[in-house]
XYZ file of C-alpha atoms in Angstrom:
589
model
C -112.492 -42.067 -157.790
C -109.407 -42.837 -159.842
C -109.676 -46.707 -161.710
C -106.871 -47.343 -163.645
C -105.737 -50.673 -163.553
C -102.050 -50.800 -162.190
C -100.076 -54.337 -161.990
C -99.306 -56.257 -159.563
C -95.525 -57.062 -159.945
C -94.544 -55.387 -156.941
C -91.086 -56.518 -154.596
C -92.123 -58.663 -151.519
C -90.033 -58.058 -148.343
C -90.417 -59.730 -144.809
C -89.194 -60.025 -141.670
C -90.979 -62.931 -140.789
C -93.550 -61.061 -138.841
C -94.999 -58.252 -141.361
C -94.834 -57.648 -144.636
C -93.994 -54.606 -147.626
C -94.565 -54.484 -150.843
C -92.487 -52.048 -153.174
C -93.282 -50.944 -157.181
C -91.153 -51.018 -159.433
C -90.650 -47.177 -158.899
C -89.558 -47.972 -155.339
C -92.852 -47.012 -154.041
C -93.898 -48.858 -150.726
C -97.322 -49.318 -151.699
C -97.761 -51.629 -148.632
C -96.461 -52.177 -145.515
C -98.320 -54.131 -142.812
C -96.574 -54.366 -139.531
C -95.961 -55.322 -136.784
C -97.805 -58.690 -138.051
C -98.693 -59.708 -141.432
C -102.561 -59.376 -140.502
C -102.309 -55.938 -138.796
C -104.030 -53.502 -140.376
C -101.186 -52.092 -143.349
C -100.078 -48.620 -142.706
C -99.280 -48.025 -146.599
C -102.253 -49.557 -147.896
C -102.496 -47.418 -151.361
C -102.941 -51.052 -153.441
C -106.359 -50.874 -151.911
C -107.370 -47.520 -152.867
C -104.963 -45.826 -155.103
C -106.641 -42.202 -154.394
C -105.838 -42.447 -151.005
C -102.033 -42.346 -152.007
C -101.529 -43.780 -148.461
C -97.316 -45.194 -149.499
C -93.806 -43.886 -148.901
C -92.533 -42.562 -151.966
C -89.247 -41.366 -153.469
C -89.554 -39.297 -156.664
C -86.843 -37.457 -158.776
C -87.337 -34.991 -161.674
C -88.301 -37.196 -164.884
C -87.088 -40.372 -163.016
C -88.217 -43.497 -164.610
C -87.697 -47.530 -163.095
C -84.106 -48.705 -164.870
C -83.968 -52.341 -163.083
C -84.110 -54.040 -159.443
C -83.113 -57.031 -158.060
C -83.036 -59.246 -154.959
C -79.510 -58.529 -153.186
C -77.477 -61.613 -153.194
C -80.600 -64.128 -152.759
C -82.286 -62.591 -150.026
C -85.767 -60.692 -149.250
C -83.571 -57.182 -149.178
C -84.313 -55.747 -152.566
C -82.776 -53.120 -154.621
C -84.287 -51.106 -156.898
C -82.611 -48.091 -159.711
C -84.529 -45.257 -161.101
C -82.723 -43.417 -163.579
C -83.482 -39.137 -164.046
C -81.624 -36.942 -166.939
C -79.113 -35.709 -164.439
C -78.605 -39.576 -163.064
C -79.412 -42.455 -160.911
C -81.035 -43.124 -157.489
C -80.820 -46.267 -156.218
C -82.612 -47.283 -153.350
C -81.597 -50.596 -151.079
C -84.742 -51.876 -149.245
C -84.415 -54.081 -146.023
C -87.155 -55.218 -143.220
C -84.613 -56.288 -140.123
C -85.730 -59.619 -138.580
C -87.811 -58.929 -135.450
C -87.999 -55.035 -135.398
C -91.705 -53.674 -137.369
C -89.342 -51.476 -139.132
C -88.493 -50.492 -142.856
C -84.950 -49.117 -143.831
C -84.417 -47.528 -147.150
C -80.478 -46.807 -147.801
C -80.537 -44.499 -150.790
C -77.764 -43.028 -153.196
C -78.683 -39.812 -155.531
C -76.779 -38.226 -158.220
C -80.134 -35.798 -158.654
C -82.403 -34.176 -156.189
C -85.251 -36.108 -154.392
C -88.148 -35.944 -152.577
C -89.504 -38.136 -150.140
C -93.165 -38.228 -149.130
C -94.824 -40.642 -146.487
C -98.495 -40.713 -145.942
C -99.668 -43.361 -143.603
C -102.618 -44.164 -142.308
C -104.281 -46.474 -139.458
C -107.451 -48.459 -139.686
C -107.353 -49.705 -142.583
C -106.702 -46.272 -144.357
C -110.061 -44.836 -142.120
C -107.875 -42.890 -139.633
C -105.327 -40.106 -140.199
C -102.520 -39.672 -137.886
C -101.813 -36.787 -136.129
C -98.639 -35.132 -137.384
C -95.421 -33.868 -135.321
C -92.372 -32.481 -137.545
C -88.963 -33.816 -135.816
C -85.593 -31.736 -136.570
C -84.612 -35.400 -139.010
C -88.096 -37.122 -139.500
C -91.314 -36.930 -138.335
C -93.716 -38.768 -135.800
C -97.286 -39.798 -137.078
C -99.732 -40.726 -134.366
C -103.032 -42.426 -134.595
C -105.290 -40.291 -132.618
C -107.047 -43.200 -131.313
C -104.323 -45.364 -129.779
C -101.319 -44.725 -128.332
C -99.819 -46.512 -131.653
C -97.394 -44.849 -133.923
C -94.928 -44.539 -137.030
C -91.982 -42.579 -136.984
C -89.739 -41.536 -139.648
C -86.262 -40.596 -139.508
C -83.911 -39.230 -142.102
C -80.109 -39.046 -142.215
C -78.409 -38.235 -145.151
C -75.541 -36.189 -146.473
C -76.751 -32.789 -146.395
C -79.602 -31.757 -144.347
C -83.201 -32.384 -145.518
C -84.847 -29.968 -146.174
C -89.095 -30.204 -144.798
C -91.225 -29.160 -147.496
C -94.551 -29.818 -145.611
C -96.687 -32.678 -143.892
C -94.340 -35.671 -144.662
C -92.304 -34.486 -147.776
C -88.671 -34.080 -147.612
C -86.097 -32.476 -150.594
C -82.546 -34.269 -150.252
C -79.809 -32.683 -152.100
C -77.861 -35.106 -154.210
C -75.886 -37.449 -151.808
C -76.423 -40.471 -149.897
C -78.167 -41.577 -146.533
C -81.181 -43.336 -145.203
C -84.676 -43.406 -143.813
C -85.910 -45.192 -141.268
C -89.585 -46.084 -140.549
C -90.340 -47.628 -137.650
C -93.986 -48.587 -136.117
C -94.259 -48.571 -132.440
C -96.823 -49.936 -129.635
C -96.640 -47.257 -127.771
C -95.136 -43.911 -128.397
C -93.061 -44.081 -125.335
C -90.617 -46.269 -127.333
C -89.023 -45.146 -130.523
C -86.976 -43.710 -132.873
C -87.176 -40.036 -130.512
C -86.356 -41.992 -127.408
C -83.958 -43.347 -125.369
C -84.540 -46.768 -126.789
C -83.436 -45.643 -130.007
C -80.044 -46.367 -129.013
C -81.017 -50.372 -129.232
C -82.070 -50.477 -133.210
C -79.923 -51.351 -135.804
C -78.455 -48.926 -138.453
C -79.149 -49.477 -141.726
C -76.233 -50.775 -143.094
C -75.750 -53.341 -139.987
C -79.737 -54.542 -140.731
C -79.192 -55.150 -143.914
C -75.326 -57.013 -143.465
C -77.528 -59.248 -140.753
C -80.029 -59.756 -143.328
C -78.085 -61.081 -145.783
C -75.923 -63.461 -143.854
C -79.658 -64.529 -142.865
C -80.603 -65.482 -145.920
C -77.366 -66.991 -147.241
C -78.022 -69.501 -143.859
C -81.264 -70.265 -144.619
C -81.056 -71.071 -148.013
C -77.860 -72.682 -147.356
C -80.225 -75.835 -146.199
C -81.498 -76.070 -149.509
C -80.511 -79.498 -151.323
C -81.946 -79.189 -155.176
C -80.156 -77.829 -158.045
C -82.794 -76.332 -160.474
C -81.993 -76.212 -163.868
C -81.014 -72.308 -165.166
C -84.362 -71.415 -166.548
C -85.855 -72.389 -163.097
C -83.299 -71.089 -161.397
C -84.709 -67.797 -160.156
C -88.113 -68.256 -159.598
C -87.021 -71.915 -157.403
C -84.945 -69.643 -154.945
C -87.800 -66.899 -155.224
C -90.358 -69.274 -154.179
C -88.385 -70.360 -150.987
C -87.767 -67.035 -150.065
C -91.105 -66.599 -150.205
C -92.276 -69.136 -148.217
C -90.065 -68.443 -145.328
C -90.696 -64.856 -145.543
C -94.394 -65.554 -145.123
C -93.630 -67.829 -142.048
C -95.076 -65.954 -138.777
C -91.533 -66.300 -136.558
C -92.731 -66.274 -133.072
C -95.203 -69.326 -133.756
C -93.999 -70.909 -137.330
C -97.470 -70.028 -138.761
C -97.761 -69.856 -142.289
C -99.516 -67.323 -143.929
C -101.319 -67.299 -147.184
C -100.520 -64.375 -148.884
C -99.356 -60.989 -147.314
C -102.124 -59.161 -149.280
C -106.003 -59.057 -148.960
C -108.413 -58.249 -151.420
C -105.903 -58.394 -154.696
C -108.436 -59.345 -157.054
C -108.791 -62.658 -158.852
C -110.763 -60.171 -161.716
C -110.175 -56.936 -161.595
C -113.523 -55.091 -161.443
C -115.066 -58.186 -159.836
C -116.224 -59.120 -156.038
C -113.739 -62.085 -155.837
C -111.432 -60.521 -153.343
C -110.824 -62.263 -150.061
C -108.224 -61.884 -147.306
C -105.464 -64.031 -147.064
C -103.390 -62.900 -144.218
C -103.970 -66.219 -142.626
C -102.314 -69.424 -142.132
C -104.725 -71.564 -143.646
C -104.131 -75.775 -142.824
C -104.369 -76.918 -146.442
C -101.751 -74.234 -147.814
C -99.231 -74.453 -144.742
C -99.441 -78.293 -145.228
C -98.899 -77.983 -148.777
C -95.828 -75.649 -147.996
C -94.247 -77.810 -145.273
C -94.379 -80.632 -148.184
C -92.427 -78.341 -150.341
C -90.007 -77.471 -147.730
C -88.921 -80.683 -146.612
C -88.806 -81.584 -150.227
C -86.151 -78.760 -150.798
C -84.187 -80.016 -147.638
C -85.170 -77.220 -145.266
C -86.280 -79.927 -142.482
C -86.106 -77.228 -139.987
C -88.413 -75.051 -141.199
C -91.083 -77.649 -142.472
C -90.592 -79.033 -138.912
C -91.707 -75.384 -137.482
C -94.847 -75.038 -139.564
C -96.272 -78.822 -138.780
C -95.380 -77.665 -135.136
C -97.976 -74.808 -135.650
C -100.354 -76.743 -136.740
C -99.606 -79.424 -133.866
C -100.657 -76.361 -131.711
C -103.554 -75.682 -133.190
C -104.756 -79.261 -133.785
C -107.942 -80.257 -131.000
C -108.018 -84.153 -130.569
C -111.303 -84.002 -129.251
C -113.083 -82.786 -131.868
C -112.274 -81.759 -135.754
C -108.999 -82.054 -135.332
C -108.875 -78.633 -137.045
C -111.821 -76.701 -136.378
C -111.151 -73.850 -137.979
C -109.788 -73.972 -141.690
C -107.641 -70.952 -141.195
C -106.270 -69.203 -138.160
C -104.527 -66.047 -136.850
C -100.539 -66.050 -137.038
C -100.282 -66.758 -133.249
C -102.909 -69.861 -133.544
C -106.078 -67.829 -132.231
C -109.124 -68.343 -133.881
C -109.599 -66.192 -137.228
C -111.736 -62.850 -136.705
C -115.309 -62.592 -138.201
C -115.050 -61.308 -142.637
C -116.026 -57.862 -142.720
C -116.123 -55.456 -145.690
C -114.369 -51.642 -145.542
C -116.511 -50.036 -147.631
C -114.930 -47.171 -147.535
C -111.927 -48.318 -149.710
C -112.471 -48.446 -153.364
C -110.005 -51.151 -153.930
C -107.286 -52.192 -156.218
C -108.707 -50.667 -159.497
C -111.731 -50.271 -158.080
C -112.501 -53.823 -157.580
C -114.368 -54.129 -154.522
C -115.538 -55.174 -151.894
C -112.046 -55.035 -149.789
C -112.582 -57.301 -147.180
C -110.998 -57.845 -143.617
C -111.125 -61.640 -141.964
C -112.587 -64.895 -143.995
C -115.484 -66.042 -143.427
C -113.745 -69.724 -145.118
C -113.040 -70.123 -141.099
C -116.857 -71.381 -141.009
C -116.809 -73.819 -143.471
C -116.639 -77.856 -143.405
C -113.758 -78.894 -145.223
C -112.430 -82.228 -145.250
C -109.436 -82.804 -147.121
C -107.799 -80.328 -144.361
C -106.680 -83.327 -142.209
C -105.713 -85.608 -145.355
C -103.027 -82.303 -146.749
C -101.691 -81.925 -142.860
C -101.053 -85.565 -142.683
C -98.718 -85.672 -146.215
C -97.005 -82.857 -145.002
C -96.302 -84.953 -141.572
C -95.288 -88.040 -143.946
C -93.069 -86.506 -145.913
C -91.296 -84.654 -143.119
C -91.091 -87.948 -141.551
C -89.832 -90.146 -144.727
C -87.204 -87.352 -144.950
C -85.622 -87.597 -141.492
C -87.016 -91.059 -140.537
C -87.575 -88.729 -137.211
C -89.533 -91.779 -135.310
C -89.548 -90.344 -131.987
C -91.284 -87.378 -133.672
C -93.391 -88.695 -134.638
C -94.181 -90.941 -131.801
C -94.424 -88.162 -129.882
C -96.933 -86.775 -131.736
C -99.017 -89.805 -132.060
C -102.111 -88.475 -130.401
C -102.549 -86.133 -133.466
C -102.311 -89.068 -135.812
C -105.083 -91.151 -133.707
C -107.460 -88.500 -133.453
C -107.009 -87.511 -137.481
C -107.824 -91.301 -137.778
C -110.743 -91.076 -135.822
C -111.987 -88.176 -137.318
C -111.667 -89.273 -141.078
C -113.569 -92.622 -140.219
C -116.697 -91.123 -138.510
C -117.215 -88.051 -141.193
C -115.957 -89.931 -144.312
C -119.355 -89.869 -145.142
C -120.442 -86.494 -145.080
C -120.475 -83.741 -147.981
C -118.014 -80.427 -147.973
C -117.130 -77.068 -149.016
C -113.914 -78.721 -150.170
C -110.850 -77.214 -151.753
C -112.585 -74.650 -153.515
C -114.817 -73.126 -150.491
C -118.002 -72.069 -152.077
C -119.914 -70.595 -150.115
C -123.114 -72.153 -149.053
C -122.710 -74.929 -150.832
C -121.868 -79.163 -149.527
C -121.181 -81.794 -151.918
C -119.194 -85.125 -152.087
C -116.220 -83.695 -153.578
C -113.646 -85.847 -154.994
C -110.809 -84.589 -153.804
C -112.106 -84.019 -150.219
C -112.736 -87.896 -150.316
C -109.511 -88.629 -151.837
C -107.331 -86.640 -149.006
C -109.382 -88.283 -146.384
C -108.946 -91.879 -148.478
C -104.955 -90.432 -148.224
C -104.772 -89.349 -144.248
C -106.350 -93.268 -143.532
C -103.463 -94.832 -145.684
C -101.045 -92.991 -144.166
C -102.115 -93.417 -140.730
C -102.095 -96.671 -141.342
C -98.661 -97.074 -142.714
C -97.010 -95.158 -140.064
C -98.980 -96.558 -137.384
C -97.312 -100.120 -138.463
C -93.598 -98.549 -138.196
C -93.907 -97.236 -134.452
C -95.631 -100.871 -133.529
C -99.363 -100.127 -133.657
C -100.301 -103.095 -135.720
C -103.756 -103.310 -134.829
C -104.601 -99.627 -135.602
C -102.919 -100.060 -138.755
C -105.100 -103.281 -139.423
C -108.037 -101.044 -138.996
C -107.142 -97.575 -140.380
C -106.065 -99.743 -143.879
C -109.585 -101.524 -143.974
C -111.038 -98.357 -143.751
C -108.923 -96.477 -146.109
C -109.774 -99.513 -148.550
C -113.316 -98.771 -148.152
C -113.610 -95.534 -149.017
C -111.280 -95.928 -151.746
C -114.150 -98.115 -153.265
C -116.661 -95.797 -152.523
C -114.436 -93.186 -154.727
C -114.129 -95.527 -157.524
C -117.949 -96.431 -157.663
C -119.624 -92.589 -156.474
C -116.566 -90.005 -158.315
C -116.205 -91.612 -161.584
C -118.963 -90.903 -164.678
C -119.131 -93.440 -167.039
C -121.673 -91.169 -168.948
C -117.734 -88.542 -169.225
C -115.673 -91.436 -169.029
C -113.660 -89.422 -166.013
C -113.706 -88.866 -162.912
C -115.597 -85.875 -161.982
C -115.500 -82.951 -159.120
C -118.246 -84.431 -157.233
C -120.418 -87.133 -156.696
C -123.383 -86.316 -159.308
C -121.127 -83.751 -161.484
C -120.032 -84.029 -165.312
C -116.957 -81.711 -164.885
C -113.690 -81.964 -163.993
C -111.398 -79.712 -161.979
C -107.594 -79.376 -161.475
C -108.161 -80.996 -158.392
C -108.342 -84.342 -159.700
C -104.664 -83.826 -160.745
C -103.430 -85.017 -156.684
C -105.139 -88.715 -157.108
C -101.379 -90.123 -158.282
C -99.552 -87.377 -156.402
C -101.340 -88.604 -153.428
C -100.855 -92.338 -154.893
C -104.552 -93.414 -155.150
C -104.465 -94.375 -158.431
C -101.320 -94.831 -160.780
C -100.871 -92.183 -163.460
C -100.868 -94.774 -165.975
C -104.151 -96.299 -164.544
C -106.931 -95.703 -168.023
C -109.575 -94.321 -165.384
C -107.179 -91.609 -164.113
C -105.370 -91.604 -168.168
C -109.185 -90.330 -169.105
C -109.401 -87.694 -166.678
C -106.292 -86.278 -167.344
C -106.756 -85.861 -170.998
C -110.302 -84.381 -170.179
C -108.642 -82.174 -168.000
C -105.880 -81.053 -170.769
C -108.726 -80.154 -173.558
C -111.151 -78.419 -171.200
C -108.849 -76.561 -168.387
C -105.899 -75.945 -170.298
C -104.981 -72.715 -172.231
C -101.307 -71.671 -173.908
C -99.444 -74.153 -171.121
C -101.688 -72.597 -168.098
C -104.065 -74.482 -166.106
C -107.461 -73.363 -164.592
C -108.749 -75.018 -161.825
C -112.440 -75.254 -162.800
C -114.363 -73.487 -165.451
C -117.038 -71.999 -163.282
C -118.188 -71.874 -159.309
C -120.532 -70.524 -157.453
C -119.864 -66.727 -158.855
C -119.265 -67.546 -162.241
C -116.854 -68.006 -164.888
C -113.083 -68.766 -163.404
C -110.964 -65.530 -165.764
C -107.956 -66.758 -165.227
C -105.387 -69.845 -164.668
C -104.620 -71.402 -160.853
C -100.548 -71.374 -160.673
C -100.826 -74.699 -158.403
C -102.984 -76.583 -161.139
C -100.077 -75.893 -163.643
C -97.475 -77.779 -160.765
C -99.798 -80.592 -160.464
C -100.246 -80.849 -164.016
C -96.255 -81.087 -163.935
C -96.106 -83.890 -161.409
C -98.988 -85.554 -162.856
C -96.994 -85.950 -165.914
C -93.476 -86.919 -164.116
C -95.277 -89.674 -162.785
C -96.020 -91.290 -166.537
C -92.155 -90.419 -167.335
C -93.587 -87.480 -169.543
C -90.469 -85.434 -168.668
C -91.013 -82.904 -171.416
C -94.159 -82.246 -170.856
C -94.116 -81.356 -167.278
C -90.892 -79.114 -168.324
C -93.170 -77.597 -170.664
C -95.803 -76.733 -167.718
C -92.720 -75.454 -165.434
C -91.360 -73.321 -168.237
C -94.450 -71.842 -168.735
C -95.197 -70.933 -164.877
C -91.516 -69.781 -164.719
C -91.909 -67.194 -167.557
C -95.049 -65.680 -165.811
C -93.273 -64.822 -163.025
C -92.080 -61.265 -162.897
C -88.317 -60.354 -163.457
C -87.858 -60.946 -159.237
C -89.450 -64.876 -159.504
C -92.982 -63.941 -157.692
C -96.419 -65.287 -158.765
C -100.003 -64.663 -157.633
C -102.319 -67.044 -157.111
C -103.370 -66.674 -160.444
C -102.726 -65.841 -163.402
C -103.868 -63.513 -166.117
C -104.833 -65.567 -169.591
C -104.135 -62.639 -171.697
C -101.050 -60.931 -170.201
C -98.972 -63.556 -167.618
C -99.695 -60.928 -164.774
C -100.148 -61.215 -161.401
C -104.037 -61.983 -160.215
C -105.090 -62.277 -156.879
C -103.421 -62.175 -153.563
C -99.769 -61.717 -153.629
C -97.043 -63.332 -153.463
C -98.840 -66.829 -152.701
C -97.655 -69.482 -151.016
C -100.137 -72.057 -153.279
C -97.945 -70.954 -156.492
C -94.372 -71.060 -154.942
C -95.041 -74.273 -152.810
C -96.327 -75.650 -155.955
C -93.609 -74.917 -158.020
C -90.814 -75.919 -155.353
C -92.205 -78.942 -155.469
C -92.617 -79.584 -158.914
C -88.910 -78.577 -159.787
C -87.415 -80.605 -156.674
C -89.144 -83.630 -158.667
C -87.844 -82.587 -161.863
C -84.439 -83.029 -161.235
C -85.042 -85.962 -159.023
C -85.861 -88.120 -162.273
């Protein structure tokens, strides 16, 4: 078993319904289609023995550069061999579960593809085509198909390997249902070429973030538009869904067990992106994501029941380990599904409901939101009868229910704002009540979160520690950030979670020690500090999460203490939301 550690700084393409991810030698090390949470069909990031990718290699070729073309997800990247370059243009067209890679050589090449199905537990069965070949799970009628054109013949060199003369062509890859309909049938006639996918996919992107309204200074300049592009490319198109993370089981440690699947679009982090969006002026798209999780939202009960759900709003499938991957650098277990889904968390309803204020103080969209009012009413509801109760909270350890703060202060948050939008479409005697409540459990914060003993507030009722957490209470406007009870916390929070301009989120959980810094914390330390007119200082935070993005603008959800790498699933939508939001307020003041 081979455990080296690689890094995670790999290129992120989407086509809003799956999901690749590309080294910097212009490996596809993942590819996960036809939906982000489909099982990936280059899944070598998970067990690097396997060498299940789509490769392109040259004699003594080494990565010279890539970049993003013209601000979109299409990515090119330049390897550079004694006898010249290769550069290699990499595009996902909208709506097809298909890969194109347009590729120029001044050297020889070869090209190898080994997927796999399952997971990585099933091998395909192999048929050579006169331009490609067609790999076939054995147990399904699904396949992948691979077809080359280029300037001189290829020449087949065994089970998926190709040699291309020097020249200039492409390869398409291209998953299919049912084998029926593909690249070697009639309906091949109705997909793109290269060259139109990726023309379409540019003007795509140049229309999409044409909606965006901030101006980021130039040091935050590329990872801003990075972290939009992210967040639409990990928005589910058919439904608006929002998923986490593209990736599962990239460690938060390497060599440790915390490794969990995020190809779900969990409530808190879709919420948290919608904010972000409207913030950046793309009111469509932060209007598509609250839809999702209008669609998902049961009045008569929790109004979400699940924390996290499948891209087309089904209910999340049960965690399960594949033990037969090793993992990304051996760091196992891999897992498949969350078992998060079964956990009471509260704050769930308080995050959906800024993300529907803020969409709302941005367009002033009453009949929206008047429309919608059932979902407002039954959050209400909700947040009164269980405002009470302990949760997993933001954090989701498992097994474990306290009176977290921050659970209480998103509830104390989804009141207020209830209340304050139930007085502007004429509900004056909900308001009345939803404020009286809010009030009350805002006292119940101030006398239950807050250790005189630490002179803070603390994580939970009964705690002496703090967590990044706390960092929302004047986001969220519960306290002032100028208030001395929320002044103490936040320098407690600077000397005990803070390291080299990176935040933590806690300093241990329920598996231990936290390794490394939370991206988001380091964007709410930034807004925290906007809102005491500390301008520098929440530069300073921004700076720092900027420069610990990789040369394309993408972040993990964390970060690694000792090195500014990539940890944990990635790209995330935590880190970019976070820092979208964080800059949009910057230049705001």
């Amino acid at each position: 078993m081979t455990c080296s550690a690689p890094r995670i700084d790999h290129g992120f393409l989407s086509n809003g319904y799956g999901a690749a991810l590309i080294s910097r030698d212009a490996s596809v090390e993942w590819l996960s289609v036809p939906r982000f949470d489909s099982p990936p069909i280059f899944c070598s990031l998970l067990d690097e023995d396997l060498d299940c990718a789509l490769r392109i290699r040259a004699a003594d070729a080494a990565p010279a550069g890539r970049h993003y073309i013209r601000g979109s997800l299409a990515l090119e990247t330049v390897l550079r061999a004694d006898g010249g370059t290769v550069k290699v243009r990499d595009v996902m067209p909208r709506s097809e579960p298909a890969l194109m890679r347009l590729i120029e050589s001044e050297v020889p090449v070869e090209l190898t593809a080994n997927p796999m199905f399952g997971h990585g537990l099933v091998n395909p069965a192999y048929e050579q085509k006169d331009d490609g070949a067609l790999f076939a799970d054995p147990t399904s009628d699904q396949s992948l198909e691979i077809r080359i054109r280029w300037s001189s013949p290829p020449a087949a060199a065994g089970r998926g390997r190709w040699r291309l003369e020097p020249g200039s062509g492409h390869m398409m890859v291209l998953y299919s249902a049912e084998r029926g309909y593909g690249l070697f049938s009639p309906k091949a006639a109705v997909y793109a070429t290269p060259d139109e996918a990726l023309g379409s996919t540019l003007n795509y992107w140049r229309s999409e973030l044409g909606m965006n309204t901030i101006a980021p200074p130039g040091w935050a300049r590329r990872a801003y538009t990075t972290s939009l592009e992210v967040l639409l490319g990990l928005k589910y198109a058919p439904s608006g869904a929002l998923v986490s993370s593209p990736t599962t089981s990239l460690p938060e440690s390497v060599g440790e067990g915390r490794n969990w699947d995020y190809r779900f679009a969990w409530v808190r982090d879709s919420s948290v992106a919608a904010e972000a969006l409207a913030a950046a002026g793309l009111i469509i798209d932060a209007r598509e994501v609250l839809n999702f999780l209008f669609s998902v939202l049961d009045p008569s009960s929790k109004p979400f029941n699940y924390v996290l759900f499948s891209v087309d709003g089904s209910p999340p499938p049960p965690e399960r380990e594949l033990g037969w991957l090793s993992g990304f650098a051996c760091s196992r277990p891999v897992r498949s599904g969350n078992a998060a889904a079964l956990q009471l968390q509260l704050d769930i309803e308080g995050e959906f409901m800024a993300a529907l204020n803020s969409y709302y103080r941005a367009t002033g969209d009453v009949e929206y939101l008047r429309g919608r009012w059932w979902a407002v009413e039954s959050i209400a509801r909700y947040v009164m009868r269980n405002r009470s109760r302990p949760d997993a909270g933001i954090w989701e350890e498992r097994g474990i229910e306290r009176h977290h703060t921050h659970s209480k202060v998103m509830m104390w948050y989804a009141l207020h704002a209830a209340s304050e939008m139930a007085r502007d479409v004429g509900e004056l005697d909900e308001a009345g009540k939803w404020s009286a409540a809010a009030a009350s459990l805002r006292e119940w914060i101030l006398e239950n979160a807050w250790s005189d003993a630490d002179g803070s507030f603390v994580s939970y009722r009964g705690s002496h520690d703090v967590d990044a957490s706390l960092l929302v209470m004047p986001i969220y406007g519960f306290v002032e950030a100028d208030d001395r009870m929320f002044a103490s916390t936040l320098q407690r929070i600077e000397e005990e979670l803070v390291a080299d301009g990176l935040v933590y989120r806690y300093r241990r959980d329920f598996l231990g020690s936290a390794r490394h810094p939370f991206a988001l914390a380091g964007a709410w330390m930034a807004r925290a500090k906007l809102r005491l007119g500390d301008r520098r200082g929440a530069e300073s935070y921004l700076r720092k999460l900027a420069s610990c993005a990789n040369d394309l603008g993408l972040l993990g959800e964390h970060i690694d203490a000792g090195t500014c790498e990539a940890r944990g699933n990635y790209p995330h939508v935590f880190s970019h939301a976070g820092l979208i939001h964080a800059i949009a307020e910057l230049v705001a003041t």
